[in-house]
C-alpha positions as MATLAB code, in Angstrom:
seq = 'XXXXXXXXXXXXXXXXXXXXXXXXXXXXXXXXXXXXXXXXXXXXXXXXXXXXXXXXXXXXXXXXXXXXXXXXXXXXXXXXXXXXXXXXXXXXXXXXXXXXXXXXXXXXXXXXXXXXXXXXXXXXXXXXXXXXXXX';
ca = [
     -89.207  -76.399  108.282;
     -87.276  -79.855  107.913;
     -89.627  -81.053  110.777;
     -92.799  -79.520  109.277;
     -92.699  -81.814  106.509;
     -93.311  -84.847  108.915;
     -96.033  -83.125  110.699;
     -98.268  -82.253  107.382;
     -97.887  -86.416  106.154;
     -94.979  -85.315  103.306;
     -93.613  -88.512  102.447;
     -89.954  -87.598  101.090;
     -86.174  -87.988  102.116;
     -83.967  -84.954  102.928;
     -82.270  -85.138   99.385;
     -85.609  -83.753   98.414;
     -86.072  -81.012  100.172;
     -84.784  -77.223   98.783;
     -84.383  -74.647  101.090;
     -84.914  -70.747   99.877;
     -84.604  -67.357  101.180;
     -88.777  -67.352  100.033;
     -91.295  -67.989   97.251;
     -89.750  -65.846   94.497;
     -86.300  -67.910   95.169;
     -88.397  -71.085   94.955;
     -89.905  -69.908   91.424;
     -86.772  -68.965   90.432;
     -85.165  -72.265   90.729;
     -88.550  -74.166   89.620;
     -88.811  -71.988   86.295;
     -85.071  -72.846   85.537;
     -85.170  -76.128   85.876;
     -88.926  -76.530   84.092;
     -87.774  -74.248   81.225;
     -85.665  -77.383   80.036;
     -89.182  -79.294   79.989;
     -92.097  -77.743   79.699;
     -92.934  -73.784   78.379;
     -96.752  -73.425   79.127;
     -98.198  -73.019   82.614;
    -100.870  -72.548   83.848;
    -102.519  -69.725   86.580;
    -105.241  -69.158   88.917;
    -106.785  -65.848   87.422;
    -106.397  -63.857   89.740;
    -102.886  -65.175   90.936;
     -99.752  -63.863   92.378;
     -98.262  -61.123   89.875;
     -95.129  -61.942   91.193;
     -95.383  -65.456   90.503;
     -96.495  -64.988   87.001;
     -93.583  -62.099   86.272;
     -91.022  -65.168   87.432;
     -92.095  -67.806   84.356;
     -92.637  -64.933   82.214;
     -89.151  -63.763   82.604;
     -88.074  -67.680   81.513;
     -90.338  -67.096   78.569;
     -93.124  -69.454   79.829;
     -96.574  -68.799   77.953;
     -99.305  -68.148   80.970;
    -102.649  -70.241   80.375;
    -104.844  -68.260   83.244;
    -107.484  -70.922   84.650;
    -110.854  -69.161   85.929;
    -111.747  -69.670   89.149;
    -114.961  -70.838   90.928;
    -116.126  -70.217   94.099;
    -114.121  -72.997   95.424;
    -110.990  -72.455   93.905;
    -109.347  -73.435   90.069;
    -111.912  -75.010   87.633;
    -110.418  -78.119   86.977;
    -112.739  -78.539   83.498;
    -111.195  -75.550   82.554;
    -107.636  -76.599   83.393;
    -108.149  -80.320   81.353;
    -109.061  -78.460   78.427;
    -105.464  -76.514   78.532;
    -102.519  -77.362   76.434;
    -100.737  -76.866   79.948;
     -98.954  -79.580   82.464;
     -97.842  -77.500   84.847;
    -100.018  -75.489   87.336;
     -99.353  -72.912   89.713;
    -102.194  -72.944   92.804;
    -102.863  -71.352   96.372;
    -104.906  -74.053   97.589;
    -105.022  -73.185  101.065;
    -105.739  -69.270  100.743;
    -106.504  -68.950   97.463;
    -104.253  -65.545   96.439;
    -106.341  -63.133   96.048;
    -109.698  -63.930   97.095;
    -108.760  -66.466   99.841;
    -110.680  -69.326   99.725;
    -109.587  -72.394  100.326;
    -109.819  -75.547   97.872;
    -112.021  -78.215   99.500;
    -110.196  -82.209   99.782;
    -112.601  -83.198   96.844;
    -111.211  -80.492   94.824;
    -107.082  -81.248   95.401;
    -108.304  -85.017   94.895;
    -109.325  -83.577   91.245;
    -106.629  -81.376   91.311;
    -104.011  -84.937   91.679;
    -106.005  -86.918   89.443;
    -105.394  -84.051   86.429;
    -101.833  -84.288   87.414;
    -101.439  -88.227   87.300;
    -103.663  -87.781   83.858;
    -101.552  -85.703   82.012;
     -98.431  -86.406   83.886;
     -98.178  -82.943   85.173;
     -96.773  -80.808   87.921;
     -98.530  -79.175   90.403;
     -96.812  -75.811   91.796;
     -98.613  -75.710   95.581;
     -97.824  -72.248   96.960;
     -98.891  -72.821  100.559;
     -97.997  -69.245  101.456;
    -100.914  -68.670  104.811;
    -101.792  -72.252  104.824;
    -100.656  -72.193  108.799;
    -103.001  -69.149  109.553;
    -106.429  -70.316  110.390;
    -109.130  -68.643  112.208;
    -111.015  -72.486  112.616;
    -110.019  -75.563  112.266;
    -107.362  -77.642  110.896;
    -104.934  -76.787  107.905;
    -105.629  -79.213  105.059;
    -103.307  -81.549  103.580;
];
């Protein structure tokens, strides 16, 4: 994993780096830590239940962001009081498409806009039938 992050153009030092037994872990430690911050996020709809069942349990109120046919509408996710959003970009959980580069440009710029944090789970982004794996 430590190596990965070179391979996929991650720019960060070890000291950044957390390593979990898996994604509800992960959540667990992100919702803890965010809870101090920020209590709205926001959600692919459909996303992971067991994602959602995480930052509900820190008492997080769930915005749920519609999705087009080529992943989260960003519009959508603007308009929201959120800053935080939770995304599969690269097999979008449930219906498994897979956010284009123009999108996760869009995606960033909302970020650096409202100063917000994007939660990338990147859960099958290795498994590919064709082609590369997007950054």
């Amino acid at each position: 994993m430590l190596a990965t992050h070179h391979s996929r153009g991650v720019t960060c030092s070890p000291n950044q780096i957390i390593i979990s037994s898996g994604t509800q872990q992960s959540l667990t430690l992100l919702a803890h830590i965010l809870s101090n911050i920020h209590m709205s996020i926001a959600f692919e709809e459909p996303s992971y239940l067991g994602a959602k069942a995480v930052f509900k349990h820190f008492n997080f109120n769930i915005t749920p962001i519609n999705l087009e046919t080529d992943g989260i509408d960003i519009n959508f996710l603007h308009e929201s009081e959120s800053k935080i959003v939770y995304v599969t970009p690269s097999h979008q959980y449930t219906y498994g498409m897979v956010m284009p580069i123009s999108k996760r440009l869009k995606l960033l710029q909302w970020s650096e806009e409202k100063d917000g944090l994007i939660i990338e789970d990147d859960y099958d982004g290795e498994f590919r039938y064709k082609g590369r794996t997007i950054p």
